[in-house]
PDB file of C-alpha atoms in Angstrom:
ATOM      1  CA  MET R   1     145.987 110.395  94.204  1.00 57.00           C
ATOM      2  CA  VAL R   2     147.336 111.801  97.426  1.00 51.00           C
ATOM      3  CA  LEU R   3     148.687 114.873  95.603  1.00 49.00           C
ATOM      4  CA  ASP R   4     145.505 115.464  93.893  1.00 62.00           C
ATOM      5  CA  PHE R   5     143.603 115.467  97.002  1.00 58.00           C
ATOM      6  CA  ARG R   6     145.975 117.798  98.633  1.00 59.00           C
ATOM      7  CA  LEU R   7     145.755 120.421  95.663  1.00 56.00           C
ATOM      8  CA  LYS R   8     142.046 120.211  95.868  1.00 70.00           C
ATOM      9  CA  GLN R   9     141.978 120.752  99.525  1.00 68.00           C
ATOM     10  CA  LYS R  10     144.432 123.632  99.065  1.00 65.00           C
ATOM     11  CA  SER R  11     142.085 125.097  96.328  1.00 77.00           C
ATOM     12  CA  ILE R  12     139.247 124.807  98.646  1.00 72.00           C
ATOM     13  CA  GLU R  13     140.833 126.448 101.528  1.00 84.00           C
ATOM     14  CA  GLN R  14     142.159 129.633  99.094  1.00 84.00           C
ATOM     15  CA  ALA R  15     138.541 130.066  97.911  1.00 83.00           C
ATOM     16  CA  LYS R  16     137.300 130.294 101.461  1.00 87.00           C
ATOM     17  CA  LEU R  17     140.109 132.854 102.014  1.00 89.00           C
ATOM     18  CA  ASP R  18     139.229 134.722  99.047  1.00 87.00           C
ATOM     19  CA  ASN R  19     135.444 134.958 100.186  1.00 89.00           C
ATOM     20  CA  ILE R  20     136.362 136.148 103.560  1.00 90.00           C
ATOM     21  CA  ILE R  21     138.622 138.779 102.172  1.00 91.00           C
ATOM     22  CA  TYR R  22     135.828 139.747  99.730  1.00 92.00           C
ATOM     23  CA  PHE R  23     133.294 139.891 102.428  1.00 89.00           C
ATOM     24  CA  ASN R  24     135.438 141.983 104.813  1.00 93.00           C
ATOM     25  CA  ASN R  25     136.132 144.500 101.920  1.00 94.00           C
ATOM     26  CA  ASN R  26     132.633 144.583 100.637  1.00 94.00           C
ATOM     27  CA  LYS R  27     130.497 143.877 103.812  1.00 93.00           C
ATOM     28  CA  GLU R  28     127.852 146.601 103.513  1.00 94.00           C
ATOM     29  CA  LYS R  29     127.231 145.776  99.825  1.00 94.00           C
ATOM     30  CA  VAL R  30     126.967 141.770 100.367  1.00 93.00           C
ATOM     31  CA  LEU R  31     124.657 142.459 103.568  1.00 94.00           C
ATOM     32  CA  ALA R  32     122.531 144.932 101.533  1.00 94.00           C
ATOM     33  CA  SER R  33     122.060 142.537  98.544  1.00 95.00           C
ATOM     34  CA  ILE R  34     121.028 139.531 101.074  1.00 94.00           C
ATOM     35  CA  LYS R  35     118.571 141.769 102.952  1.00 95.00           C
ATOM     36  CA  GLU R  36     116.987 142.498  99.792  1.00 95.00           C
ATOM     37  CA  TYR R  37     116.427 138.961  99.038  1.00 95.00           C
ATOM     38  CA  PHE R  38     115.187 138.323 102.421  1.00 94.00           C
ATOM     39  CA  GLU R  39     112.563 141.373 102.132  1.00 95.00           C
ATOM     40  CA  LYS R  40     111.382 139.838  98.782  1.00 94.00           C
ATOM     41  CA  GLY R  41     110.957 136.351 100.360  1.00 94.00           C
ATOM     42  CA  ASP R  42     113.559 134.907  98.521  1.00 95.00           C
ATOM     43  CA  PHE R  43     114.842 132.916 101.369  1.00 95.00           C
ATOM     44  CA  LYS R  44     116.738 130.167  99.242  1.00 95.00           C
ATOM     45  CA  THR R  45     118.765 132.683  97.641  1.00 95.00           C
ATOM     46  CA  VAL R  46     119.466 134.300 100.913  1.00 95.00           C
ATOM     47  CA  VAL R  47     120.711 130.962 102.243  1.00 95.00           C
ATOM     48  CA  SER R  48     122.898 130.213  99.417  1.00 94.00           C
ATOM     49  CA  GLU R  49     124.207 133.727  98.994  1.00 94.00           C
ATOM     50  CA  SER R  50     125.178 133.774 102.699  1.00 94.00           C
ATOM     51  CA  GLU R  51     126.818 130.258 102.754  1.00 94.00           C
ATOM     52  CA  ILE R  52     129.521 131.672 100.657  1.00 93.00           C
ATOM     53  CA  TYR R  53     130.619 134.055 103.209  1.00 92.00           C
ATOM     54  CA  LEU R  54     129.827 132.315 106.493  1.00 92.00           C
ATOM     55  CA  SER R  55     133.494 131.526 106.998  1.00 91.00           C
ATOM     56  CA  ALA R  56     133.827 135.152 107.696  1.00 92.00           C
ATOM     57  CA  ASN R  57     132.166 134.534 111.066  1.00 93.00           C
ATOM     58  CA  ASP R  58     130.060 137.780 110.712  1.00 95.00           C
ATOM     59  CA  LYS R  59     127.256 137.812 113.375  1.00 95.00           C
ATOM     60  CA  GLU R  60     124.759 139.863 111.173  1.00 95.00           C
ATOM     61  CA  LEU R  61     125.465 137.446 108.125  1.00 94.00           C
ATOM     62  CA  GLU R  62     124.932 134.293 110.414  1.00 95.00           C
ATOM     63  CA  GLU R  63     121.445 135.885 111.699  1.00 96.00           C
ATOM     64  CA  LEU R  64     120.213 136.414 108.197  1.00 95.00           C
ATOM     65  CA  TYR R  65     121.310 133.128 107.160  1.00 95.00           C
ATOM     66  CA  ASN R  66     119.433 131.484 110.339  1.00 96.00           C
ATOM     67  CA  GLN R  67     116.186 133.309 109.963  1.00 96.00           C
ATOM     68  CA  ALA R  68     116.114 132.433 106.133  1.00 96.00           C
ATOM     69  CA  GLN R  69     116.497 128.806 107.128  1.00 95.00           C
ATOM     70  CA  ASN R  70     113.684 129.089 109.684  1.00 96.00           C
ATOM     71  CA  GLU R  71     111.393 130.621 107.248  1.00 96.00           C
ATOM     72  CA  ILE R  72     112.148 127.957 104.631  1.00 96.00           C
ATOM     73  CA  VAL R  73     111.123 125.257 107.396  1.00 96.00           C
ATOM     74  CA  ILE R  74     107.966 127.304 108.297  1.00 96.00           C
ATOM     75  CA  ILE R  75     106.986 127.388 104.657  1.00 96.00           C
ATOM     76  CA  LYS R  76     107.666 123.748 103.696  1.00 97.00           C
ATOM     77  CA  THR R  77     106.154 122.609 106.823  1.00 97.00           C
ATOM     78  CA  ASN R  78     102.968 124.589 106.109  1.00 97.00           C
ATOM     79  CA  GLU R  79     102.805 123.083 102.359  1.00 97.00           C
ATOM     80  CA  ILE R  80     103.367 119.565 103.702  1.00 97.00           C
ATOM     81  CA  LEU R  81     100.656 120.002 106.125  1.00 97.00           C
ATOM     82  CA  LYS R  82      98.199 121.324 103.513  1.00 97.00           C
ATOM     83  CA  LEU R  83      98.917 118.266 101.321  1.00 97.00           C
ATOM     84  CA  LEU R  84      98.490 115.980 104.417  1.00 97.00           C
ATOM     85  CA  LYS R  85      94.892 117.230 104.770  1.00 96.00           C
ATOM     86  CA  ASN R  86      93.797 115.858 101.503  1.00 96.00           C
ATOM     87  CA  ILE R  87      95.518 112.456 101.782  1.00 96.00           C
ATOM     88  CA  PRO R  88      93.436 109.613 103.053  1.00 96.00           C
ATOM     89  CA  MET R  89      94.710 107.749 106.060  1.00 95.00           C
ATOM     90  CA  SER R  90      94.507 104.654 104.495  1.00 94.00           C
ATOM     91  CA  GLU R  91      97.178 105.801 101.889  1.00 96.00           C
ATOM     92  CA  TYR R  92     100.093 104.892 104.107  1.00 96.00           C
ATOM     93  CA  GLU R  93     103.099 105.371 101.628  1.00 96.00           C
ATOM     94  CA  LYS R  94     102.135 108.936 100.635  1.00 97.00           C
ATOM     95  CA  ASN R  95     101.661 109.680 104.478  1.00 97.00           C
ATOM     96  CA  LYS R  96     105.029 107.961 105.613  1.00 97.00           C
ATOM     97  CA  ASN R  97     107.026 110.018 102.827  1.00 97.00           C
ATOM     98  CA  LEU R  98     105.238 113.397 103.855  1.00 97.00           C
ATOM     99  CA  TYR R  99     105.861 112.827 107.495  1.00 97.00           C
ATOM    100  CA  ALA R 100     109.527 111.852 106.653  1.00 97.00           C
ATOM    101  CA  GLU R 101     109.790 115.171 104.897  1.00 97.00           C
ATOM    102  CA  LEU R 102     108.397 117.056 108.166  1.00 97.00           C
ATOM    103  CA  VAL R 103     110.797 115.114 110.469  1.00 97.00           C
ATOM    104  CA  ASN R 104     113.542 116.313 107.920  1.00 96.00           C
ATOM    105  CA  TYR R 105     112.634 119.843 108.538  1.00 95.00           C
ATOM    106  CA  ASN R 106     111.613 119.555 111.999  1.00 96.00           C
ATOM    107  CA  PRO R 107     113.998 117.026 113.848  1.00 95.00           C
ATOM    108  CA  ASN R 108     112.908 117.849 117.328  1.00 95.00           C
ATOM    109  CA  GLU R 109     109.243 117.715 116.625  1.00 96.00           C
ATOM    110  CA  THR R 110     107.959 114.617 118.436  1.00 97.00           C
ATOM    111  CA  LYS R 111     104.541 114.628 116.995  1.00 97.00           C
ATOM    112  CA  TYR R 112     105.808 114.263 113.437  1.00 97.00           C
ATOM    113  CA  LYS R 113     108.243 111.735 114.667  1.00 97.00           C
ATOM    114  CA  ASP R 114     105.294 109.691 116.199  1.00 97.00           C
ATOM    115  CA  LYS R 115     103.330 109.883 113.009  1.00 97.00           C
ATOM    116  CA  LEU R 116     106.283 108.816 110.730  1.00 97.00           C
ATOM    117  CA  LYS R 117     106.629 105.801 112.918  1.00 97.00           C
ATOM    118  CA  PHE R 118     102.793 104.970 112.882  1.00 97.00           C
ATOM    119  CA  TYR R 119     102.809 104.998 109.009  1.00 97.00           C
ATOM    120  CA  SER R 120     105.987 103.171 108.652  1.00 97.00           C
ATOM    121  CA  LYS R 121     104.608 100.465 110.770  1.00 97.00           C
ATOM    122  CA  LYS R 122     101.339 100.549 108.765  1.00 96.00           C
ATOM    123  CA  LEU R 123     103.103 100.458 105.467  1.00 96.00           C
ATOM    124  CA  GLN R 124     105.195  97.514 106.798  1.00 96.00           C
ATOM    125  CA  GLU R 125     102.228  95.441 107.755  1.00 96.00           C
ATOM    126  CA  GLN R 126     100.329  96.363 104.286  1.00 94.00           C
ATOM    127  CA  LYS R 127     103.378  95.114 102.207  1.00 94.00           C
ATOM    128  CA  SER R 128     103.712  92.083 104.365  1.00 95.00           C
ATOM    129  CA  LYS R 129      99.846  91.388 103.859  1.00 90.00           C
ATOM    130  CA  GLU R 130     100.090  92.041 100.205  1.00 87.00           C
ATOM    131  CA  LYS R 131     102.980  89.479  99.716  1.00 89.00           C
ATOM    132  CA  ASN R 132     101.086  86.985 101.749  1.00 87.00           C
ATOM    133  CA  GLU R 133      97.900  87.393  99.468  1.00 81.00           C
ATOM    134  CA  ILE R 134     100.105  87.263  96.378  1.00 82.00           C
ATOM    135  CA  GLU R 135     101.646  83.878  97.642  1.00 86.00           C
ATOM    136  CA  ASP R 136      98.254  82.742  98.296  1.00 81.00           C
ATOM    137  CA  TYR R 137      97.185  83.724  95.060  1.00 80.00           C
ATOM    138  CA  LYS R 138     100.036  81.678  93.492  1.00 81.00           C
ATOM    139  CA  LYS R 139      98.860  78.609  95.474  1.00 83.00           C
ATOM    140  CA  ALA R 140      95.483  79.111  94.551  1.00 81.00           C
ATOM    141  CA  GLN R 141      96.192  79.122  91.006  1.00 78.00           C
ATOM    142  CA  LYS R 142      98.108  75.630  91.308  1.00 81.00           C
ATOM    143  CA  ALA R 143      95.452  74.038  93.649  1.00 83.00           C
ATOM    144  CA  PRO R 144      92.236  76.043  93.404  1.00 82.00           C
ATOM    145  CA  GLU R 145      90.476  73.239  95.362  1.00 85.00           C
ATOM    146  CA  GLU R 146      92.447  73.587  98.478  1.00 88.00           C
ATOM    147  CA  PHE R 147      90.811  77.200  98.889  1.00 90.00           C
ATOM    148  CA  VAL R 148      87.345  76.210  97.924  1.00 93.00           C
ATOM    149  CA  LYS R 149      85.883  74.004 100.676  1.00 94.00           C
ATOM    150  CA  ILE R 150      82.371  72.370 101.591  1.00 96.00           C
ATOM    151  CA  ILE R 151      81.721  73.813 104.908  1.00 97.00           C
ATOM    152  CA  LYS R 152      78.129  72.376 105.267  1.00 97.00           C
ATOM    153  CA  GLN R 153      76.506  69.463 103.475  1.00 97.00           C
ATOM    154  CA  SER R 154      73.444  66.909 103.883  1.00 97.00           C
ATOM    155  CA  TRP R 155      72.124  64.456 101.642  1.00 96.00           C
ATOM    156  CA  ARG R 156      68.682  62.303 101.233  1.00 95.00           C
ATOM    157  CA  LYS R 157      67.096  59.814  99.140  1.00 94.00           C
ATOM    158  CA  ASP R 158      64.487  60.594  96.799  1.00 91.00           C
ATOM    159  CA  GLY R 159      62.659  58.742  94.145  1.00 82.00           C
ATOM    160  CA  PHE R 160      61.718  55.963  96.009  1.00 82.00           C
ATOM    161  CA  GLY R 161      65.233  55.635  97.546  1.00 84.00           C
ATOM    162  CA  THR R 162      67.147  55.352  94.462  1.00 89.00           C
ATOM    163  CA  ILE R 163      68.267  58.911  93.629  1.00 94.00           C
ATOM    164  CA  ALA R 164      70.613  60.990  95.646  1.00 96.00           C
ATOM    165  CA  VAL R 165      69.939  64.838  96.430  1.00 97.00           C
ATOM    166  CA  VAL R 166      72.402  66.862  98.440  1.00 97.00           C
ATOM    167  CA  ASP R 167      72.551  70.304  99.712  1.00 97.00           C
ATOM    168  CA  LEU R 168      76.133  71.828  99.760  1.00 97.00           C
ATOM    169  CA  THR R 169      77.225  75.333 101.254  1.00 98.00           C
ATOM    170  CA  VAL R 170      80.622  76.159  99.594  1.00 97.00           C
ATOM    171  CA  LYS R 171      83.139  78.943 101.021  1.00 96.00           C
ATOM    172  CA  ASN R 172      85.786  80.302  98.481  1.00 94.00           C
ATOM    173  CA  THR R 173      88.866  81.751 100.196  1.00 91.00           C
ATOM    174  CA  ALA R 174      90.887  81.672  96.735  1.00 87.00           C
ATOM    175  CA  PRO R 175      91.752  85.220  96.043  1.00 84.00           C
ATOM    176  CA  PHE R 176      89.697  85.031  92.736  1.00 86.00           C
ATOM    177  CA  ASP R 177      86.300  83.919  91.542  1.00 89.00           C
ATOM    178  CA  VAL R 178      85.803  80.536  90.553  1.00 90.00           C
ATOM    179  CA  LYS R 179      83.141  78.769  88.642  1.00 91.00           C
ATOM    180  CA  ASP R 180      81.815  75.449  87.128  1.00 93.00           C
ATOM    181  CA  ILE R 181      82.700  73.514  90.293  1.00 95.00           C
ATOM    182  CA  ILE R 182      82.983  69.613  90.104  1.00 95.00           C
ATOM    183  CA  PHE R 183      82.015  67.840  93.235  1.00 96.00           C
ATOM    184  CA  LEU R 184      82.809  64.141  93.912  1.00 97.00           C
ATOM    185  CA  CYS R 185      80.102  62.438  96.283  1.00 97.00           C
ATOM    186  CA  ASN R 186      80.839  58.917  97.584  1.00 97.00           C
ATOM    187  CA  PHE R 187      78.120  56.726  99.179  1.00 97.00           C
ATOM    188  CA  TYR R 188      78.569  53.900 101.558  1.00 97.00           C
ATOM    189  CA  GLY R 189      76.546  50.882 102.840  1.00 96.00           C
ATOM    190  CA  ASN R 190      76.174  50.267 106.683  1.00 96.00           C
ATOM    191  CA  SER R 191      79.175  47.827 106.387  1.00 96.00           C
ATOM    192  CA  GLY R 192      81.476  50.666 104.929  1.00 95.00           C
ATOM    193  CA  THR R 193      81.536  49.271 101.415  1.00 97.00           C
ATOM    194  CA  GLN R 194      81.729  51.998  98.962  1.00 97.00           C
ATOM    195  CA  LEU R 195      78.440  51.575  96.779  1.00 96.00           C
ATOM    196  CA  ASN R 196      78.676  54.741  94.357  1.00 96.00           C
ATOM    197  CA  SER R 197      81.017  57.382  93.367  1.00 97.00           C
ATOM    198  CA  ILE R 198      79.449  60.275  91.417  1.00 97.00           C
ATOM    199  CA  GLU R 199      80.706  63.311  90.098  1.00 96.00           C
ATOM    200  CA  LYS R 200      78.633  66.365  89.519  1.00 96.00           C
ATOM    201  CA  GLN R 201      79.350  69.749  87.918  1.00 96.00           C
ATOM    202  CA  VAL R 202      77.634  72.780  89.190  1.00 96.00           C
ATOM    203  CA  PHE R 203      77.641  75.630  86.679  1.00 95.00           C
ATOM    204  CA  GLU R 204      77.641  78.660  88.784  1.00 94.00           C
ATOM    205  CA  ILE R 205      80.192  81.398  89.865  1.00 92.00           C
ATOM    206  CA  ILE R 206      81.401  81.856  93.508  1.00 93.00           C
ATOM    207  CA  ARG R 207      82.931  85.160  93.991  1.00 91.00           C
ATOM    208  CA  TYR R 208      86.196  85.910  96.016  1.00 87.00           C
ATOM    209  CA  ASP R 209      85.206  85.368  99.679  1.00 90.00           C
ATOM    210  CA  GLU R 210      81.944  84.286  98.993  1.00 95.00           C
ATOM    211  CA  THR R 211      79.659  81.684 100.615  1.00 97.00           C
ATOM    212  CA  ARG R 212      77.092  79.992  98.560  1.00 96.00           C
ATOM    213  CA  THR R 213      74.496  77.219  99.302  1.00 97.00           C
ATOM    214  CA  PHE R 214      73.304  75.021  96.560  1.00 97.00           C
ATOM    215  CA  LYS R 215      70.296  73.079  97.317  1.00 97.00           C
ATOM    216  CA  ASN R 216      68.593  70.164  95.937  1.00 96.00           C
ATOM    217  CA  ILE R 217      71.506  69.002  93.772  1.00 96.00           C
ATOM    218  CA  ASP R 218      70.419  65.922  91.908  1.00 96.00           C
ATOM    219  CA  LEU R 219      73.093  63.283  91.904  1.00 96.00           C
ATOM    220  CA  GLY R 220      71.114  60.610  89.786  1.00 94.00           C
ATOM    221  CA  PHE R 221      70.654  57.051  90.942  1.00 95.00           C
ATOM    222  CA  ILE R 222      72.483  55.408  93.844  1.00 95.00           C
ATOM    223  CA  ASN R 223      72.346  52.034  95.442  1.00 95.00           C
ATOM    224  CA  SER R 224      68.951  51.715  97.696  1.00 92.00           C
ATOM    225  CA  GLN R 225      71.403  50.235 100.640  1.00 94.00           C
ATOM    226  CA  ALA R 226      73.532  53.525 100.693  1.00 95.00           C
ATOM    227  CA  ALA R 227      73.392  54.559 104.334  1.00 95.00           C
ATOM    228  CA  ARG R 228      75.944  57.388 104.653  1.00 95.00           C
ATOM    229  CA  GLY R 229      77.697  59.533 102.310  1.00 96.00           C
ATOM    230  CA  GLY R 230      79.746  62.682 101.471  1.00 96.00           C
ATOM    231  CA  CYS R 231      80.857  64.971  99.019  1.00 97.00           C
ATOM    232  CA  ARG R 232      84.310  67.036  98.290  1.00 95.00           C
ATOM    233  CA  VAL R 233      85.449  69.433  95.674  1.00 94.00           C
ATOM    234  CA  VAL R 234      87.543  67.878  92.967  1.00 93.00           C
ATOM    235  CA  THR R 235      88.261  70.766  90.680  1.00 90.00           C
ATOM    236  CA  MET R 236      86.935  74.119  88.917  1.00 89.00           C
ATOM    237  CA  GLN R 237      87.502  76.756  86.563  1.00 86.00           C
ATOM    238  CA  THR R 238      88.494  80.561  87.007  1.00 76.00           C
ATOM    239  CA  PRO R 239      86.445  82.858  84.614  1.00 63.00           C
ATOM    240  CA  PRO R 240      88.694  85.244  82.600  1.00 62.00           C
ATOM    241  CA  GLY R 241      89.165  88.840  83.954  1.00 51.00           C
ATOM    242  CA  ASN R 242      88.455  88.018  87.290  1.00 47.00           C
ATOM    243  CA  LEU R 243      91.795  88.950  89.063  1.00 50.00           C
ATOM    244  CA  ARG R 244      90.090  91.968  90.886  1.00 48.00           C
ATOM    245  CA  LYS R 245      91.693  91.259  94.395  1.00 44.00           C
ATOM    246  CA  PHE R 246      95.110  92.688  93.058  1.00 35.00           C
ATOM    247  CA  TYR R 247      94.372  94.195  89.657  1.00 38.00           C
ATOM    248  CA  ASN R 248      91.445  96.545  90.119  1.00 38.00           C
TER     249      ASN R 248
END
């Protein structure tokens, strides 16, 4: 292994020496060829051809090499800036990647480094938010009733004090739509004794992040001595094809 490494190094050194000798013997021809590429705007070829003979430490060659490098930086920078004009600010990953390229070509430009830092932070925040939303989605799949809550309710007696009617305001914080919610409503007498327990299903859809009020829900007959009561969400269904939060 050591012998192979030494042989490889010796071969590289010999190639450098051969290039230096060739350049010194053919300097005018080599420089003329490189200048021709430069005049044509083929700066990549100028760089690649110049690199072969840089070990010769020729000032004119080094100047051509550096000028071509600068031209490539200018061209690439302008191309990237043109692309950035058509990318919305909200597309954090695309902006981050392009500003990373700009920093690579312009390592001393503070404005590009600041933009890269800004979009890197925004992208990290976005990914963190998406991760939390996916975790919420998984939790909501297992127990959607924890994400669909009654935030306001009232009830009254009708039908000569024997029928319960409720108004319910429901908030859906699950990351998907829900439908056909089943409510459980319990009623108690003044003594605290439970008199009725009634389930009621409402055949409506509540969209993601929507709040809906259902008025005049008829729960049917209750004990005439019912003095207080309340309802809670028991369960529900999720309609098919409703995962628009993540898959639209």
